Coordinates of C-alpha atoms in Angstrom, one line a residue:
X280 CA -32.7 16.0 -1.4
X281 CA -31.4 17.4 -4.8
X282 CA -29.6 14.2 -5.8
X283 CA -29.3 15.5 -9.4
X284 CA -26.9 17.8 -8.2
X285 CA -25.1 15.8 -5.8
X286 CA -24.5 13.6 -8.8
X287 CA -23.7 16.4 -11.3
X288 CA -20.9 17.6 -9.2
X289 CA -19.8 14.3 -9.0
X290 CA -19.3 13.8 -12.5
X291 CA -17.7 17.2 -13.0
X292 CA -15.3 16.3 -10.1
X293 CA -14.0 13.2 -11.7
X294 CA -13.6 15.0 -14.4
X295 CA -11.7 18.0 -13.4
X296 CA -9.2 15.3 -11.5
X297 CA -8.9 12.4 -14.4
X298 CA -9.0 14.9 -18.0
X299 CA -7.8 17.9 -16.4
X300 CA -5.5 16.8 -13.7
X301 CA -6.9 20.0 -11.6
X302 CA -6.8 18.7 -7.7
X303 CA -8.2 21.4 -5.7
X304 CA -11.0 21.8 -7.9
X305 CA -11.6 18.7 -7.9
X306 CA -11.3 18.5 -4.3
X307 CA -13.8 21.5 -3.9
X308 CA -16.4 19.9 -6.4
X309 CA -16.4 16.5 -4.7
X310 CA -17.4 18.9 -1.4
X311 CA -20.1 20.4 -3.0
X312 CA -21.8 17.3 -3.9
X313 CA -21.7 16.2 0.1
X314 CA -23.0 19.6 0.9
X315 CA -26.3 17.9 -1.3
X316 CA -25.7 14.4 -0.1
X317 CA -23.6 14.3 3.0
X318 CA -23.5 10.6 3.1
X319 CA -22.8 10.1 -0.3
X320 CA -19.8 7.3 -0.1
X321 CA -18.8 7.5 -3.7
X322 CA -18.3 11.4 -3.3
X323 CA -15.9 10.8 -0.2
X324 CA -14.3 7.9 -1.7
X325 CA -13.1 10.4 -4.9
X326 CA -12.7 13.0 -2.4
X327 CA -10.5 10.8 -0.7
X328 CA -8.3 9.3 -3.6
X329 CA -8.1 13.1 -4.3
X330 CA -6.3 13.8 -1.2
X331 CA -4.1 10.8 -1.8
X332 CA -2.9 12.5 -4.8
X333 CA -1.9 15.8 -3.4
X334 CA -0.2 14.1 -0.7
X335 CA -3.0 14.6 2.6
X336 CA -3.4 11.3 3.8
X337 CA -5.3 12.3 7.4
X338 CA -8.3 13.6 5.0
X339 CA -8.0 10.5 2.6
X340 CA -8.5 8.7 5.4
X341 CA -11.1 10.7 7.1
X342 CA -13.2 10.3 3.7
X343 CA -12.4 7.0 3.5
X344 CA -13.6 5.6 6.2
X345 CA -17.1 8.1 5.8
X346 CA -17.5 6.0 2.8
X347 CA -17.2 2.8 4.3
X348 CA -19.3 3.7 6.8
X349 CA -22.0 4.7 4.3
X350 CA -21.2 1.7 2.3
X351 CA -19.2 -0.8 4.1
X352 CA -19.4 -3.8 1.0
X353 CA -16.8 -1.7 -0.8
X354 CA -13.8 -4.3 0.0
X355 CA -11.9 -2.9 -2.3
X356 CA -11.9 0.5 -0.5
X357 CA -10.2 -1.9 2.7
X358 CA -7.4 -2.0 0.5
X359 CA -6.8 1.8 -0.2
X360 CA -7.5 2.1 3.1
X361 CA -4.9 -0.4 4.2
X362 CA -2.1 1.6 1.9
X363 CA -3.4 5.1 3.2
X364 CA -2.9 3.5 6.9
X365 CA 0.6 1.7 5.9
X366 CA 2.0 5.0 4.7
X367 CA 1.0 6.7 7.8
X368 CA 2.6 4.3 9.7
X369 CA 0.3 3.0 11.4
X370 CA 0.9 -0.4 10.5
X371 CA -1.5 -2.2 13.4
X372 CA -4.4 -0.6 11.8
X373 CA -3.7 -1.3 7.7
X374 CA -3.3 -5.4 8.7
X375 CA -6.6 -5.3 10.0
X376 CA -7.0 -3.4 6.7
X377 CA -5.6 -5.7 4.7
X378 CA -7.1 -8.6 6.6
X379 CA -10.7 -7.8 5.3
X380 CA -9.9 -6.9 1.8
X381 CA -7.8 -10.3 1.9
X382 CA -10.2 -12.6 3.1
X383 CA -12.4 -11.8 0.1
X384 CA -9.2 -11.4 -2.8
X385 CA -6.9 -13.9 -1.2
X386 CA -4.6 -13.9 -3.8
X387 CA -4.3 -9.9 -4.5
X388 CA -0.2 -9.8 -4.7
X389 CA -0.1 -6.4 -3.6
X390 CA -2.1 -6.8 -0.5
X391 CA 0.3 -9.5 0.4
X392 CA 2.8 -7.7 -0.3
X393 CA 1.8 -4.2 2.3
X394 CA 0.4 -6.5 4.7
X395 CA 4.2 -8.4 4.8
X396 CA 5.9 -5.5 5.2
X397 CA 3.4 -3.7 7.5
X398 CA 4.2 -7.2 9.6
X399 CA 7.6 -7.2 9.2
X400 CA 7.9 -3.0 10.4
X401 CA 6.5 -4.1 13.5
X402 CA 9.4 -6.8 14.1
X403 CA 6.3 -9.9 13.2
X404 CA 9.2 -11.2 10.7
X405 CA 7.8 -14.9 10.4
X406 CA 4.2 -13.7 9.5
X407 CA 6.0 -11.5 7.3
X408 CA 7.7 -13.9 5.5
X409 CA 4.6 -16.5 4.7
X410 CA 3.0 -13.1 3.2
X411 CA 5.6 -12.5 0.7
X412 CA 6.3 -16.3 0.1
X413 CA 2.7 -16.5 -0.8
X414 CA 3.2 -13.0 -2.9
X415 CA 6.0 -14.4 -5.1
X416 CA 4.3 -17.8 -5.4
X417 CA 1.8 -15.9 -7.4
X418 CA 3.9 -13.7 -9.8
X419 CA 6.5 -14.3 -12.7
X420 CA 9.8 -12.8 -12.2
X421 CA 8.8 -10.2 -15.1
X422 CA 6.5 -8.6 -13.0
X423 CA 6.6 -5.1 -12.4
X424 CA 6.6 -6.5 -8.4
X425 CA 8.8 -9.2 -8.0
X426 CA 12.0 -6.9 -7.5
X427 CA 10.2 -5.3 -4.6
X428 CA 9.0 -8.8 -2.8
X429 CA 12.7 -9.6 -3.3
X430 CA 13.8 -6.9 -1.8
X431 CA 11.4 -7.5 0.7
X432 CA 12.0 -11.0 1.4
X433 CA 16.0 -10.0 2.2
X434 CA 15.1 -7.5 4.3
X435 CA 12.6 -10.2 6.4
X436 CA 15.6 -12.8 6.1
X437 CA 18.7 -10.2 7.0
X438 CA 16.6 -9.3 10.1
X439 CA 15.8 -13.1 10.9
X440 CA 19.8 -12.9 10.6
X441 CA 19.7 -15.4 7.6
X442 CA 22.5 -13.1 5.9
X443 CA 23.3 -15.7 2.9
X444 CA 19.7 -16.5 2.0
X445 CA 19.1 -12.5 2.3
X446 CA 22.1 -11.5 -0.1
X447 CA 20.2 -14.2 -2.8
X448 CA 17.0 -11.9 -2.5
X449 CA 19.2 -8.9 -2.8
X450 CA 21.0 -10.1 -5.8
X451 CA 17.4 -11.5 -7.5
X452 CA 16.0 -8.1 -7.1
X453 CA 19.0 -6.8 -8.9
X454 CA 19.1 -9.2 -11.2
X455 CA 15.6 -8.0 -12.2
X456 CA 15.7 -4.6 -11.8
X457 CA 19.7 -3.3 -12.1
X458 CA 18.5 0.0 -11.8
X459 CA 17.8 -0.3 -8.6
X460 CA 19.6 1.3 -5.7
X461 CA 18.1 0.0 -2.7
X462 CA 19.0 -3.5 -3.7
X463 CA 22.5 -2.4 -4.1
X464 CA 22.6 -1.3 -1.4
X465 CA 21.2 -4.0 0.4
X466 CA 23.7 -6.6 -1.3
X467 CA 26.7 -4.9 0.6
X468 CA 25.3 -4.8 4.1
X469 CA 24.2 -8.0 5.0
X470 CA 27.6 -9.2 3.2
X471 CA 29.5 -7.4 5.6
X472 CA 27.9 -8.5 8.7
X473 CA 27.7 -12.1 7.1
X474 CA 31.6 -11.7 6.9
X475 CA 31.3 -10.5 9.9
X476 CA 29.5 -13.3 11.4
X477 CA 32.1 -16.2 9.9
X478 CA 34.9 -14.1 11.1
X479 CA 33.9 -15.1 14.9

């Protein structure tokens, strides 16, 4: 087996994607080194993250889960794979995901925060909401995050019909990020239904 060129194309793909920002190329390189080693899981893995890029997330995850089948201590990969999953919607799968990468980085803020919402799109509000507690327990409010898991958080409380406490979220995430439209928007609704609510 001609490793040597498994690895050669390997190094060109990388850098055809990273220097030269060239995606199908990339894509085509990363293929040529599994034509030499077929179970090579760092060539699906880049293969993969490739496909993420240009937007094909059925073959990310195809290549992703080749490569943790070839090499199934990547727990980071459970991660990407997690987010691949979550944006397919297929929110069962990326907790169970998230679960393994979790249970070795316990404290990763951004797989608390998927693995909330993944909970919370599949109605699981309360597990939801010690997920993102646990998220913003770990962050400052400067971080890039927090307007998100605040955002998030309202949306977990608004659907828990807590519309006070979810208008707070709301107005945090503003407060943090003005520039953000969703949690504009998401200040007016639950005010109207909490208006709403007090007028009967």
């Amino acid at each position: 087996m001609n490793t040597q060129g498994a690895h050669h194309y390997i190094e060109k793909g990388i850098e055809t994607w990273l220097d030269h920002k060239n995606y199908f190329e990339a894509i085509d390189l990363f293929s040529r080194a599994l034509e030499f080693e077929p179970h090579n899981p760092d060539a699906h893995l880049l293969r993969g993250a490739v496909y993420v890029d240009v937007g094909d997330l059925h073959l990310a995850l195809k290549d992703y889960n080749k490569a943790l089948e070839y090499n199934p201590e990547n727990i980071g990969l459970f991660f990407d794979k997690g987010t691949v999953l979550f944006y397919l919607g297929e929110y069962d799968k990326a907790i169970r995901s998230y679960e393994k990468f979790l249970k070795e980085e316990p404290t990763d803020v951004d797989a608390l925060y998927f693995k909330g919402l993944s909970h919370h799109f599949i109605r699981e509000n309360e597990v939801a909401q010690e997920l993102i507690n646990r998220a913003l327990a770990l962050i400052d409010k400067s971080d890039d995050l927090y307007p998100d898991l605040c955002n998030a958080k309202g949306e977990i409380l608004f659907d828990l019909e807590d519309y006070p406490e979810a208008i707070d979220y709301f107005q945090k995430a503003a407060e943090a990020d003005p520039t953000s439209f969703i949690a504009q928007y998401n200040i007016v609704e639950p005010s109207m239904k909490w208006e709403n609510w007090r007028m009967h």
